[in-house]
Amino acid sequence: VVCRRSALLKRIAGHGAMALVSLGAKEMNQRLSVPAYAERLGVAALNSPDSTVIAGDVMAVETLLAALTEEGIFSRRIDVDFASHGPHVDSLEGDLVAGLGGIAPRQAALEFRSTVTGEIADGTELDAEYWFANLRQPVRFADVIEGLWSESPCLMVEMSPHPLLGFAMEELRLAAGGQGGTLVSLQREKPELATLQEAL
């Protein structure tokens, strides 16, 4: 799945942009409904009640970020050169679904929460159409984390080279009552081993 998607994403490289914005999905969608942004930008990820990722045309992203900066709202471009989780990937659907047509999903040993639906899944849903939806639909990260926090207190570890989502996880943990904990595994420009040991 990763290899097929990565190869196809080369087709749209250089034609889109993404950015992190410190606004919730409802307010972000309201801002994007105006003619200047409609059809050009969309919410690509719902990270927390106060954090979303937007995706779309490069110039539209830059225009919105400049306006948000003037208002004192934190926003930052993400270091990618394509706009996933939006209309920019629609042209890849046929080839991706065909390329993954041979996969045969089966029930997983452990259930998981899907960031496509935000719901519990058992693995049998993971066909070719699911993986296109995984690339096209907004990432429902906040729904998944809220669901996990609501089940029981737990310890969550963000496995990534930058603690971007660790902050969102912590915000969601506190909103759910503050039980459990959040750790980040790595931090940009910090020694990997020392950072992992500190988290441990």
mmCIF file with all atom_site columns, C-alpha atoms in Angstrom:
data_model
loop_
_atom_site.group_PDB
_atom_site.id
_atom_site.type_symbol
_atom_site.label_atom_id
_atom_site.label_alt_id
_atom_site.label_comp_id
_atom_site.label_asym_id
_atom_site.label_entity_id
_atom_site.label_seq_id
_atom_site.pdbx_PDB_ins_code
_atom_site.Cartn_x
_atom_site.Cartn_y
_atom_site.Cartn_z
_atom_site.occupancy
_atom_site.B_iso_or_equiv
_atom_site.pdbx_formal_charge
_atom_site.auth_seq_id
_atom_site.auth_comp_id
_atom_site.auth_asym_id
_atom_site.auth_atom_id
_atom_site.pdbx_PDB_model_num
ATOM 1   C CA . VAL A 1 1   ? 0.000   0.000   0.000   1.00 0.00 ? 1   VAL A CA 1
ATOM 2   C CA . VAL A 1 2   ? 2.747   2.444   0.965   1.00 0.00 ? 2   VAL A CA 1
ATOM 3   C CA . CYS A 1 3   ? 4.787   1.772   -2.176  1.00 0.00 ? 3   CYS A CA 1
ATOM 4   C CA . ARG A 1 4   ? 1.827   2.061   -4.569  1.00 0.00 ? 4   ARG A CA 1
ATOM 5   C CA . ARG A 1 5   ? 0.603   5.275   -2.960  1.00 0.00 ? 5   ARG A CA 1
ATOM 6   C CA . SER A 1 6   ? 4.058   6.828   -2.835  1.00 0.00 ? 6   SER A CA 1
ATOM 7   C CA . ALA A 1 7   ? 4.653   6.131   -6.515  1.00 0.00 ? 7   ALA A CA 1
ATOM 8   C CA . LEU A 1 8   ? 1.324   7.698   -7.493  1.00 0.00 ? 8   LEU A CA 1
ATOM 9   C CA . LEU A 1 9   ? 1.803   10.749  -5.277  1.00 0.00 ? 9   LEU A CA 1
ATOM 10  C CA . LYS A 1 10  ? 4.791   11.739  -7.427  1.00 0.00 ? 10  LYS A CA 1
ATOM 11  C CA . ARG A 1 11  ? 2.238   12.751  -10.083 1.00 0.00 ? 11  ARG A CA 1
ATOM 12  C CA . ILE A 1 12  ? 0.848   15.555  -7.918  1.00 0.00 ? 12  ILE A CA 1
ATOM 13  C CA . ALA A 1 13  ? 4.105   16.618  -6.256  1.00 0.00 ? 13  ALA A CA 1
ATOM 14  C CA . GLY A 1 14  ? 4.693   20.346  -6.479  1.00 0.00 ? 14  GLY A CA 1
ATOM 15  C CA . HIS A 1 15  ? 1.028   21.193  -7.010  1.00 0.00 ? 15  HIS A CA 1
ATOM 16  C CA . GLY A 1 16  ? -0.259  21.576  -3.481  1.00 0.00 ? 16  GLY A CA 1
ATOM 17  C CA . ALA A 1 17  ? 0.497   22.559  0.086   1.00 0.00 ? 17  ALA A CA 1
ATOM 18  C CA . MET A 1 18  ? -0.592  21.770  3.632   1.00 0.00 ? 18  MET A CA 1
ATOM 19  C CA . ALA A 1 19  ? -0.493  23.780  6.856   1.00 0.00 ? 19  ALA A CA 1
ATOM 20  C CA . LEU A 1 20  ? -1.202  23.404  10.542  1.00 0.00 ? 20  LEU A CA 1
ATOM 21  C CA . VAL A 1 21  ? -3.649  25.960  11.978  1.00 0.00 ? 21  VAL A CA 1
ATOM 22  C CA . SER A 1 22  ? -4.606  26.584  15.612  1.00 0.00 ? 22  SER A CA 1
ATOM 23  C CA . LEU A 1 23  ? -8.331  26.635  14.924  1.00 0.00 ? 23  LEU A CA 1
ATOM 24  C CA . GLY A 1 24  ? -10.981 23.961  15.379  1.00 0.00 ? 24  GLY A CA 1
ATOM 25  C CA . ALA A 1 25  ? -12.645 22.264  12.418  1.00 0.00 ? 25  ALA A CA 1
ATOM 26  C CA . LYS A 1 26  ? -15.917 24.194  12.697  1.00 0.00 ? 26  LYS A CA 1
ATOM 27  C CA . GLU A 1 27  ? -14.260 27.616  12.598  1.00 0.00 ? 27  GLU A CA 1
ATOM 28  C CA . MET A 1 28  ? -11.806 26.480  9.933   1.00 0.00 ? 28  MET A CA 1
ATOM 29  C CA . ASN A 1 29  ? -14.604 25.219  7.675   1.00 0.00 ? 29  ASN A CA 1
ATOM 30  C CA . GLN A 1 30  ? -16.425 28.546  8.087   1.00 0.00 ? 30  GLN A CA 1
ATOM 31  C CA . ARG A 1 31  ? -13.327 30.445  6.978   1.00 0.00 ? 31  ARG A CA 1
ATOM 32  C CA . LEU A 1 32  ? -12.820 28.160  4.000   1.00 0.00 ? 32  LEU A CA 1
ATOM 33  C CA . SER A 1 33  ? -16.423 28.544  2.803   1.00 0.00 ? 33  SER A CA 1
ATOM 34  C CA . VAL A 1 34  ? -15.796 32.031  1.368   1.00 0.00 ? 34  VAL A CA 1
ATOM 35  C CA . PRO A 1 35  ? -15.324 32.326  -2.423  1.00 0.00 ? 35  PRO A CA 1
ATOM 36  C CA . ALA A 1 36  ? -11.588 33.045  -2.125  1.00 0.00 ? 36  ALA A CA 1
ATOM 37  C CA . TYR A 1 37  ? -10.977 29.567  -0.669  1.00 0.00 ? 37  TYR A CA 1
ATOM 38  C CA . ALA A 1 38  ? -13.952 27.428  -1.675  1.00 0.00 ? 38  ALA A CA 1
ATOM 39  C CA . GLU A 1 39  ? -12.873 24.609  -4.015  1.00 0.00 ? 39  GLU A CA 1
ATOM 40  C CA . ARG A 1 40  ? -9.233  25.564  -3.402  1.00 0.00 ? 40  ARG A CA 1
ATOM 41  C CA . LEU A 1 41  ? -8.724  24.602  0.260   1.00 0.00 ? 41  LEU A CA 1
ATOM 42  C CA . GLY A 1 42  ? -10.167 22.081  2.646   1.00 0.00 ? 42  GLY A CA 1
ATOM 43  C CA . VAL A 1 43  ? -9.676  20.640  6.114   1.00 0.00 ? 43  VAL A CA 1
ATOM 44  C CA . ALA A 1 44  ? -7.308  17.681  5.746   1.00 0.00 ? 44  ALA A CA 1
ATOM 45  C CA . ALA A 1 45  ? -6.996  16.604  9.382   1.00 0.00 ? 45  ALA A CA 1
ATOM 46  C CA . LEU A 1 46  ? -8.839  17.155  12.642  1.00 0.00 ? 46  LEU A CA 1
ATOM 47  C CA . ASN A 1 47  ? -6.072  16.964  15.239  1.00 0.00 ? 47  ASN A CA 1
ATOM 48  C CA . SER A 1 48  ? -7.798  18.372  18.323  1.00 0.00 ? 48  SER A CA 1
ATOM 49  C CA . PRO A 1 49  ? -10.628 20.771  19.236  1.00 0.00 ? 49  PRO A CA 1
ATOM 50  C CA . ASP A 1 50  ? -8.251  23.682  18.538  1.00 0.00 ? 50  ASP A CA 1
ATOM 51  C CA . SER A 1 51  ? -6.016  22.313  15.792  1.00 0.00 ? 51  SER A CA 1
ATOM 52  C CA . THR A 1 52  ? -6.593  21.389  12.162  1.00 0.00 ? 52  THR A CA 1
ATOM 53  C CA . VAL A 1 53  ? -4.534  20.798  9.050   1.00 0.00 ? 53  VAL A CA 1
ATOM 54  C CA . ILE A 1 54  ? -5.575  22.394  5.782   1.00 0.00 ? 54  ILE A CA 1
ATOM 55  C CA . ALA A 1 55  ? -4.643  21.315  2.266   1.00 0.00 ? 55  ALA A CA 1
ATOM 56  C CA . GLY A 1 56  ? -5.045  22.704  -1.226  1.00 0.00 ? 56  GLY A CA 1
ATOM 57  C CA . ASP A 1 57  ? -3.587  25.091  -3.769  1.00 0.00 ? 57  ASP A CA 1
ATOM 58  C CA . VAL A 1 58  ? -0.228  26.602  -2.847  1.00 0.00 ? 58  VAL A CA 1
ATOM 59  C CA . MET A 1 59  ? -1.246  30.233  -3.365  1.00 0.00 ? 59  MET A CA 1
ATOM 60  C CA . ALA A 1 60  ? -4.495  29.785  -1.438  1.00 0.00 ? 60  ALA A CA 1
ATOM 61  C CA . VAL A 1 61  ? -2.607  28.255  1.500   1.00 0.00 ? 61  VAL A CA 1
ATOM 62  C CA . GLU A 1 62  ? -0.106  31.135  1.504   1.00 0.00 ? 62  GLU A CA 1
ATOM 63  C CA . THR A 1 63  ? -2.896  33.739  1.322   1.00 0.00 ? 63  THR A CA 1
ATOM 64  C CA . LEU A 1 64  ? -4.744  32.148  4.243   1.00 0.00 ? 64  LEU A CA 1
ATOM 65  C CA . LEU A 1 65  ? -1.588  31.860  6.364   1.00 0.00 ? 65  LEU A CA 1
ATOM 66  C CA . ALA A 1 66  ? -0.802  35.534  5.815   1.00 0.00 ? 66  ALA A CA 1
ATOM 67  C CA . ALA A 1 67  ? -4.338  36.488  6.911   1.00 0.00 ? 67  ALA A CA 1
ATOM 68  C CA . LEU A 1 68  ? -4.136  34.272  9.997   1.00 0.00 ? 68  LEU A CA 1
ATOM 69  C CA . THR A 1 69  ? -0.758  35.743  10.961  1.00 0.00 ? 69  THR A CA 1
ATOM 70  C CA . GLU A 1 70  ? -2.247  39.250  10.791  1.00 0.00 ? 70  GLU A CA 1
ATOM 71  C CA . GLU A 1 71  ? -4.981  38.094  13.184  1.00 0.00 ? 71  GLU A CA 1
ATOM 72  C CA . GLY A 1 72  ? -2.430  36.603  15.577  1.00 0.00 ? 72  GLY A CA 1
ATOM 73  C CA . ILE A 1 73  ? -3.584  33.018  14.955  1.00 0.00 ? 73  ILE A CA 1
ATOM 74  C CA . PHE A 1 74  ? -0.793  30.453  14.936  1.00 0.00 ? 74  PHE A CA 1
ATOM 75  C CA . SER A 1 75  ? -0.315  28.689  11.611  1.00 0.00 ? 75  SER A CA 1
ATOM 76  C CA . ARG A 1 76  ? 2.613   27.007  9.931   1.00 0.00 ? 76  ARG A CA 1
ATOM 77  C CA . ARG A 1 77  ? 3.194   25.393  6.570   1.00 0.00 ? 77  ARG A CA 1
ATOM 78  C CA . ILE A 1 78  ? 3.970   21.663  6.708   1.00 0.00 ? 78  ILE A CA 1
ATOM 79  C CA . ASP A 1 79  ? 7.028   20.459  4.806   1.00 0.00 ? 79  ASP A CA 1
ATOM 80  C CA . VAL A 1 80  ? 5.284   18.536  1.993   1.00 0.00 ? 80  VAL A CA 1
ATOM 81  C CA . ASP A 1 81  ? 4.913   19.345  -1.693  1.00 0.00 ? 81  ASP A CA 1
ATOM 82  C CA . PHE A 1 82  ? 1.518   17.754  -2.311  1.00 0.00 ? 82  PHE A CA 1
ATOM 83  C CA . ALA A 1 83  ? -1.920  18.194  -0.770  1.00 0.00 ? 83  ALA A CA 1
ATOM 84  C CA . SER A 1 84  ? -3.275  14.874  0.447   1.00 0.00 ? 84  SER A CA 1
ATOM 85  C CA . HIS A 1 85  ? -6.698  14.413  2.056   1.00 0.00 ? 85  HIS A CA 1
ATOM 86  C CA . GLY A 1 86  ? -8.371  16.690  -0.466  1.00 0.00 ? 86  GLY A CA 1
ATOM 87  C CA . PRO A 1 87  ? -9.401  17.098  -4.117  1.00 0.00 ? 87  PRO A CA 1
ATOM 88  C CA . HIS A 1 88  ? -5.788  17.079  -5.347  1.00 0.00 ? 88  HIS A CA 1
ATOM 89  C CA . VAL A 1 89  ? -5.675  13.297  -4.963  1.00 0.00 ? 89  VAL A CA 1
ATOM 90  C CA . ASP A 1 90  ? -8.928  12.574  -6.812  1.00 0.00 ? 90  ASP A CA 1
ATOM 91  C CA . SER A 1 91  ? -7.066  11.960  -10.063 1.00 0.00 ? 91  SER A CA 1
ATOM 92  C CA . LEU A 1 92  ? -5.198  9.055   -8.428  1.00 0.00 ? 92  LEU A CA 1
ATOM 93  C CA . GLU A 1 93  ? -8.270  7.071   -7.394  1.00 0.00 ? 93  GLU A CA 1
ATOM 94  C CA . GLY A 1 94  ? -8.604  4.780   -10.411 1.00 0.00 ? 94  GLY A CA 1
ATOM 95  C CA . ASP A 1 95  ? -4.959  3.802   -10.537 1.00 0.00 ? 95  ASP A CA 1
ATOM 96  C CA . LEU A 1 96  ? -4.655  3.362   -6.770  1.00 0.00 ? 96  LEU A CA 1
ATOM 97  C CA . VAL A 1 97  ? -7.755  1.174   -6.497  1.00 0.00 ? 97  VAL A CA 1
ATOM 98  C CA . ALA A 1 98  ? -6.618  -0.882  -9.500  1.00 0.00 ? 98  ALA A CA 1
ATOM 99  C CA . GLY A 1 99  ? -3.077  -1.169  -8.129  1.00 0.00 ? 99  GLY A CA 1
ATOM 100 C CA . LEU A 1 100 ? -4.350  -2.445  -4.786  1.00 0.00 ? 100 LEU A CA 1
ATOM 101 C CA . GLY A 1 101 ? -7.085  -4.641  -6.270  1.00 0.00 ? 101 GLY A CA 1
ATOM 102 C CA . GLY A 1 102 ? -5.249  -7.807  -5.340  1.00 0.00 ? 102 GLY A CA 1
ATOM 103 C CA . ILE A 1 103 ? -5.078  -7.214  -1.597  1.00 0.00 ? 103 ILE A CA 1
ATOM 104 C CA . ALA A 1 104 ? -7.270  -9.417  0.575   1.00 0.00 ? 104 ALA A CA 1
ATOM 105 C CA . PRO A 1 105 ? -8.036  -7.836  3.948   1.00 0.00 ? 105 PRO A CA 1
ATOM 106 C CA . ARG A 1 106 ? -8.777  -10.150 6.840   1.00 0.00 ? 106 ARG A CA 1
ATOM 107 C CA . GLN A 1 107 ? -9.677  -9.836  10.474  1.00 0.00 ? 107 GLN A CA 1
ATOM 108 C CA . ALA A 1 108 ? -6.840  -8.453  12.585  1.00 0.00 ? 108 ALA A CA 1
ATOM 109 C CA . ALA A 1 109 ? -5.630  -10.003 15.810  1.00 0.00 ? 109 ALA A CA 1
ATOM 110 C CA . LEU A 1 110 ? -6.293  -6.675  17.536  1.00 0.00 ? 110 LEU A CA 1
ATOM 111 C CA . GLU A 1 111 ? -9.093  -4.250  16.783  1.00 0.00 ? 111 GLU A CA 1
ATOM 112 C CA . PHE A 1 112 ? -8.080  -0.682  16.083  1.00 0.00 ? 112 PHE A CA 1
ATOM 113 C CA . ARG A 1 113 ? -9.611  2.712   15.572  1.00 0.00 ? 113 ARG A CA 1
ATOM 114 C CA . SER A 1 114 ? -9.611  3.931   11.975  1.00 0.00 ? 114 SER A CA 1
ATOM 115 C CA . THR A 1 115 ? -8.589  7.530   11.285  1.00 0.00 ? 115 THR A CA 1
ATOM 116 C CA . VAL A 1 116 ? -10.803 7.348   8.173   1.00 0.00 ? 116 VAL A CA 1
ATOM 117 C CA . THR A 1 117 ? -14.027 6.723   10.103  1.00 0.00 ? 117 THR A CA 1
ATOM 118 C CA . GLY A 1 118 ? -13.017 7.482   13.689  1.00 0.00 ? 118 GLY A CA 1
ATOM 119 C CA . GLU A 1 119 ? -14.649 4.174   14.649  1.00 0.00 ? 119 GLU A CA 1
ATOM 120 C CA . ILE A 1 120 ? -13.410 0.787   15.826  1.00 0.00 ? 120 ILE A CA 1
ATOM 121 C CA . ALA A 1 121 ? -12.444 -1.511  12.942  1.00 0.00 ? 121 ALA A CA 1
ATOM 122 C CA . ASP A 1 122 ? -11.405 -5.156  12.778  1.00 0.00 ? 122 ASP A CA 1
ATOM 123 C CA . GLY A 1 123 ? -9.292  -5.193  9.601   1.00 0.00 ? 123 GLY A CA 1
ATOM 124 C CA . THR A 1 124 ? -11.819 -6.641  7.175   1.00 0.00 ? 124 THR A CA 1
ATOM 125 C CA . GLU A 1 125 ? -12.556 -3.109  5.889   1.00 0.00 ? 125 GLU A CA 1
ATOM 126 C CA . LEU A 1 126 ? -9.027  -2.552  4.579   1.00 0.00 ? 126 LEU A CA 1
ATOM 127 C CA . ASP A 1 127 ? -9.680  -3.114  0.869   1.00 0.00 ? 127 ASP A CA 1
ATOM 128 C CA . ALA A 1 128 ? -8.480  -0.963  -2.024  1.00 0.00 ? 128 ALA A CA 1
ATOM 129 C CA . GLU A 1 129 ? -11.336 1.549   -1.654  1.00 0.00 ? 129 GLU A CA 1
ATOM 130 C CA . TYR A 1 130 ? -10.535 1.984   2.041   1.00 0.00 ? 130 TYR A CA 1
ATOM 131 C CA . TRP A 1 131 ? -6.923  2.870   1.253   1.00 0.00 ? 131 TRP A CA 1
ATOM 132 C CA . PHE A 1 132 ? -8.014  5.495   -1.249  1.00 0.00 ? 132 PHE A CA 1
ATOM 133 C CA . ALA A 1 133 ? -10.370 6.953   1.381   1.00 0.00 ? 133 ALA A CA 1
ATOM 134 C CA . ASN A 1 134 ? -7.416  6.898   3.778   1.00 0.00 ? 134 ASN A CA 1
ATOM 135 C CA . LEU A 1 135 ? -5.572  9.177   1.348   1.00 0.00 ? 135 LEU A CA 1
ATOM 136 C CA . ARG A 1 136 ? -8.563  11.332  0.333   1.00 0.00 ? 136 ARG A CA 1
ATOM 137 C CA . GLN A 1 137 ? -10.737 11.886  3.417   1.00 0.00 ? 137 GLN A CA 1
ATOM 138 C CA . PRO A 1 138 ? -9.825  14.133  6.368   1.00 0.00 ? 138 PRO A CA 1
ATOM 139 C CA . VAL A 1 139 ? -7.765  12.376  9.045   1.00 0.00 ? 139 VAL A CA 1
ATOM 140 C CA . ARG A 1 140 ? -10.052 11.949  12.066  1.00 0.00 ? 140 ARG A CA 1
ATOM 141 C CA . PHE A 1 141 ? -7.180  11.882  14.553  1.00 0.00 ? 141 PHE A CA 1
ATOM 142 C CA . ALA A 1 142 ? -9.077  13.725  17.310  1.00 0.00 ? 142 ALA A CA 1
ATOM 143 C CA . ASP A 1 143 ? -12.015 11.302  17.095  1.00 0.00 ? 143 ASP A CA 1
ATOM 144 C CA . VAL A 1 144 ? -9.682  8.320   17.453  1.00 0.00 ? 144 VAL A CA 1
ATOM 145 C CA . ILE A 1 145 ? -7.777  9.751   20.415  1.00 0.00 ? 145 ILE A CA 1
ATOM 146 C CA . GLU A 1 146 ? -10.981 10.887  22.142  1.00 0.00 ? 146 GLU A CA 1
ATOM 147 C CA . GLY A 1 147 ? -12.361 7.384   21.700  1.00 0.00 ? 147 GLY A CA 1
ATOM 148 C CA . LEU A 1 148 ? -9.280  5.827   23.262  1.00 0.00 ? 148 LEU A CA 1
ATOM 149 C CA . TRP A 1 149 ? -9.261  8.251   26.206  1.00 0.00 ? 149 TRP A CA 1
ATOM 150 C CA . SER A 1 150 ? -12.970 7.571   26.806  1.00 0.00 ? 150 SER A CA 1
ATOM 151 C CA . GLU A 1 151 ? -12.410 3.800   27.053  1.00 0.00 ? 151 GLU A CA 1
ATOM 152 C CA . SER A 1 152 ? -9.931  3.946   29.927  1.00 0.00 ? 152 SER A CA 1
ATOM 153 C CA . PRO A 1 153 ? -6.889  5.870   31.146  1.00 0.00 ? 153 PRO A CA 1
ATOM 154 C CA . CYS A 1 154 ? -3.828  4.812   29.172  1.00 0.00 ? 154 CYS A CA 1
ATOM 155 C CA . LEU A 1 155 ? -0.371  5.904   28.177  1.00 0.00 ? 155 LEU A CA 1
ATOM 156 C CA . MET A 1 156 ? -0.014  7.161   24.608  1.00 0.00 ? 156 MET A CA 1
ATOM 157 C CA . VAL A 1 157 ? 3.317   7.446   22.836  1.00 0.00 ? 157 VAL A CA 1
ATOM 158 C CA . GLU A 1 158 ? 3.695   9.496   19.679  1.00 0.00 ? 158 GLU A CA 1
ATOM 159 C CA . MET A 1 159 ? 6.037   7.684   17.306  1.00 0.00 ? 159 MET A CA 1
ATOM 160 C CA . SER A 1 160 ? 7.253   10.397  14.950  1.00 0.00 ? 160 SER A CA 1
ATOM 161 C CA . PRO A 1 161 ? 10.288  12.647  14.428  1.00 0.00 ? 161 PRO A CA 1
ATOM 162 C CA . HIS A 1 162 ? 8.458   15.737  15.679  1.00 0.00 ? 162 HIS A CA 1
ATOM 163 C CA . PRO A 1 163 ? 6.045   16.036  18.622  1.00 0.00 ? 163 PRO A CA 1
ATOM 164 C CA . LEU A 1 164 ? 3.376   17.833  16.600  1.00 0.00 ? 164 LEU A CA 1
ATOM 165 C CA . LEU A 1 165 ? 0.577   15.403  17.418  1.00 0.00 ? 165 LEU A CA 1
ATOM 166 C CA . GLY A 1 166 ? 1.870   14.879  20.938  1.00 0.00 ? 166 GLY A CA 1
ATOM 167 C CA . PHE A 1 167 ? 0.570   18.342  21.789  1.00 0.00 ? 167 PHE A CA 1
ATOM 168 C CA . ALA A 1 168 ? -2.837  17.480  20.316  1.00 0.00 ? 168 ALA A CA 1
ATOM 169 C CA . MET A 1 169 ? -2.902  14.195  22.247  1.00 0.00 ? 169 MET A CA 1
ATOM 170 C CA . GLU A 1 170 ? -2.159  16.034  25.474  1.00 0.00 ? 170 GLU A CA 1
ATOM 171 C CA . GLU A 1 171 ? -4.883  18.611  24.772  1.00 0.00 ? 171 GLU A CA 1
ATOM 172 C CA . LEU A 1 172 ? -7.390  15.790  24.207  1.00 0.00 ? 172 LEU A CA 1
ATOM 173 C CA . ARG A 1 173 ? -6.221  13.971  27.361  1.00 0.00 ? 173 ARG A CA 1
ATOM 174 C CA . LEU A 1 174 ? -6.797  17.035  29.515  1.00 0.00 ? 174 LEU A CA 1
ATOM 175 C CA . ALA A 1 175 ? -10.214 17.604  27.921  1.00 0.00 ? 175 ALA A CA 1
ATOM 176 C CA . ALA A 1 176 ? -11.135 13.999  28.790  1.00 0.00 ? 176 ALA A CA 1
ATOM 177 C CA . GLY A 1 177 ? -10.349 14.495  32.484  1.00 0.00 ? 177 GLY A CA 1
ATOM 178 C CA . GLY A 1 178 ? -6.591  14.307  32.686  1.00 0.00 ? 178 GLY A CA 1
ATOM 179 C CA . GLN A 1 179 ? -6.170  10.576  33.353  1.00 0.00 ? 179 GLN A CA 1
ATOM 180 C CA . GLY A 1 180 ? -3.319  8.645   31.711  1.00 0.00 ? 180 GLY A CA 1
ATOM 181 C CA . GLY A 1 181 ? -0.347  10.274  30.038  1.00 0.00 ? 181 GLY A CA 1
ATOM 182 C CA . THR A 1 182 ? 1.285   11.332  26.778  1.00 0.00 ? 182 THR A CA 1
ATOM 183 C CA . LEU A 1 183 ? 4.893   10.873  25.688  1.00 0.00 ? 183 LEU A CA 1
ATOM 184 C CA . VAL A 1 184 ? 6.756   11.810  22.525  1.00 0.00 ? 184 VAL A CA 1
ATOM 185 C CA . SER A 1 185 ? 9.399   9.446   21.181  1.00 0.00 ? 185 SER A CA 1
ATOM 186 C CA . LEU A 1 186 ? 11.604  11.864  19.253  1.00 0.00 ? 186 LEU A CA 1
ATOM 187 C CA . GLN A 1 187 ? 12.114  15.601  18.905  1.00 0.00 ? 187 GLN A CA 1
ATOM 188 C CA . ARG A 1 188 ? 13.582  17.487  15.992  1.00 0.00 ? 188 ARG A CA 1
ATOM 189 C CA . GLU A 1 189 ? 17.298  18.348  16.338  1.00 0.00 ? 189 GLU A CA 1
ATOM 190 C CA . LYS A 1 190 ? 17.655  16.448  19.634  1.00 0.00 ? 190 LYS A CA 1
ATOM 191 C CA . PRO A 1 191 ? 19.728  13.259  20.056  1.00 0.00 ? 191 PRO A CA 1
ATOM 192 C CA . GLU A 1 192 ? 17.510  10.271  19.241  1.00 0.00 ? 192 GLU A CA 1
ATOM 193 C CA . LEU A 1 193 ? 18.788  7.882   21.934  1.00 0.00 ? 193 LEU A CA 1
ATOM 194 C CA . ALA A 1 194 ? 18.688  10.454  24.733  1.00 0.00 ? 194 ALA A CA 1
ATOM 195 C CA . THR A 1 195 ? 15.161  11.533  23.749  1.00 0.00 ? 195 THR A CA 1
ATOM 196 C CA . LEU A 1 196 ? 13.905  7.941   23.664  1.00 0.00 ? 196 LEU A CA 1
ATOM 197 C CA . GLN A 1 197 ? 15.519  7.236   27.033  1.00 0.00 ? 197 GLN A CA 1
ATOM 198 C CA . GLU A 1 198 ? 13.934  10.364  28.515  1.00 0.00 ? 198 GLU A CA 1
ATOM 199 C CA . ALA A 1 199 ? 10.518  9.245   27.289  1.00 0.00 ? 199 ALA A CA 1
ATOM 200 C CA . LEU A 1 200 ? 11.076  5.752   28.687  1.00 0.00 ? 200 LEU A CA 1
#
